[in-house]
Amino acid sequence: MIAAPVDPAAHRQLKMLSAETGQKAEELIREALRDLFSKYGRPPIA
């Protein structure tokens, strides 16, 4: 498990995006990690 402080506005935006897409916030975060890994040439294993 990863825990990190997040700006309250970013947290609200994540929750809104979760509701709009029907995806859990955790899945959206995993998607963001895959994108980050790819950006830096790492395998998208998340």
PDB file of C-alpha atoms in Angstrom:
ATOM      1  CA  MET A   1       0.000   0.000   0.000  1.00  0.00           C
ATOM      2  CA  ILE A   2       1.157   3.532  -0.770  1.00  0.00           C
ATOM      3  CA  ALA A   3       0.107   6.533   1.273  1.00  0.00           C
ATOM      4  CA  ALA A   4       0.875  10.110   0.335  1.00  0.00           C
ATOM      5  CA  PRO A   5      -0.465  13.506   1.324  1.00  0.00           C
ATOM      6  CA  VAL A   6      -2.675  14.974  -1.400  1.00  0.00           C
ATOM      7  CA  ASP A   7      -4.010  18.488  -1.758  1.00  0.00           C
ATOM      8  CA  PRO A   8      -7.692  18.520  -0.717  1.00  0.00           C
ATOM      9  CA  ALA A   9      -8.685  19.994  -4.095  1.00  0.00           C
ATOM     10  CA  ALA A  10      -6.912  17.129  -5.892  1.00  0.00           C
ATOM     11  CA  HIS A  11      -8.674  14.621  -3.641  1.00  0.00           C
ATOM     12  CA  ARG A  12     -12.075  16.139  -4.466  1.00  0.00           C
ATOM     13  CA  GLN A  13     -11.241  16.122  -8.171  1.00  0.00           C
ATOM     14  CA  LEU A  14     -10.206  12.455  -7.986  1.00  0.00           C
ATOM     15  CA  LYS A  15     -13.489  11.555  -6.268  1.00  0.00           C
ATOM     16  CA  MET A  16     -15.464  13.485  -8.895  1.00  0.00           C
ATOM     17  CA  LEU A  17     -13.581  11.753 -11.713  1.00  0.00           C
ATOM     18  CA  SER A  18     -14.247   8.422 -10.039  1.00  0.00           C
ATOM     19  CA  ALA A  19     -17.967   9.137  -9.933  1.00  0.00           C
ATOM     20  CA  GLU A  20     -18.026  10.389 -13.522  1.00  0.00           C
ATOM     21  CA  THR A  21     -16.157   7.378 -14.933  1.00  0.00           C
ATOM     22  CA  GLY A  22     -17.605   4.715 -12.666  1.00  0.00           C
ATOM     23  CA  GLN A  23     -14.078   3.581 -11.772  1.00  0.00           C
ATOM     24  CA  LYS A  24     -12.761   3.280  -8.243  1.00  0.00           C
ATOM     25  CA  ALA A  25     -10.274   5.948  -7.203  1.00  0.00           C
ATOM     26  CA  GLU A  26      -7.708   3.181  -6.675  1.00  0.00           C
ATOM     27  CA  GLU A  27      -7.966   2.104 -10.312  1.00  0.00           C
ATOM     28  CA  LEU A  28      -7.534   5.699 -11.487  1.00  0.00           C
ATOM     29  CA  ILE A  29      -4.404   5.976  -9.337  1.00  0.00           C
ATOM     30  CA  ARG A  30      -3.056   2.705 -10.785  1.00  0.00           C
ATOM     31  CA  GLU A  31      -3.697   4.117 -14.274  1.00  0.00           C
ATOM     32  CA  ALA A  32      -1.774   7.263 -13.337  1.00  0.00           C
ATOM     33  CA  LEU A  33       1.144   5.146 -12.089  1.00  0.00           C
ATOM     34  CA  ARG A  34       1.213   3.152 -15.334  1.00  0.00           C
ATOM     35  CA  ASP A  35       1.322   6.432 -17.280  1.00  0.00           C
ATOM     36  CA  LEU A  36       4.116   7.746 -15.051  1.00  0.00           C
ATOM     37  CA  PHE A  37       6.193   4.587 -15.475  1.00  0.00           C
ATOM     38  CA  SER A  38       5.742   4.699 -19.237  1.00  0.00           C
ATOM     39  CA  LYS A  39       6.731   8.372 -19.309  1.00  0.00           C
ATOM     40  CA  TYR A  40      10.076   7.483 -17.711  1.00  0.00           C
ATOM     41  CA  GLY A  41      10.692   4.418 -19.857  1.00  0.00           C
ATOM     42  CA  ARG A  42       9.771   1.873 -17.196  1.00  0.00           C
ATOM     43  CA  PRO A  43       7.493  -1.108 -17.766  1.00  0.00           C
ATOM     44  CA  PRO A  44       3.875  -0.288 -16.840  1.00  0.00           C
ATOM     45  CA  ILE A  45       3.562  -3.011 -14.199  1.00  0.00           C
ATOM     46  CA  ALA A  46       1.040  -1.312 -11.894  1.00  0.00           C
TER      47      ALA A  46
END
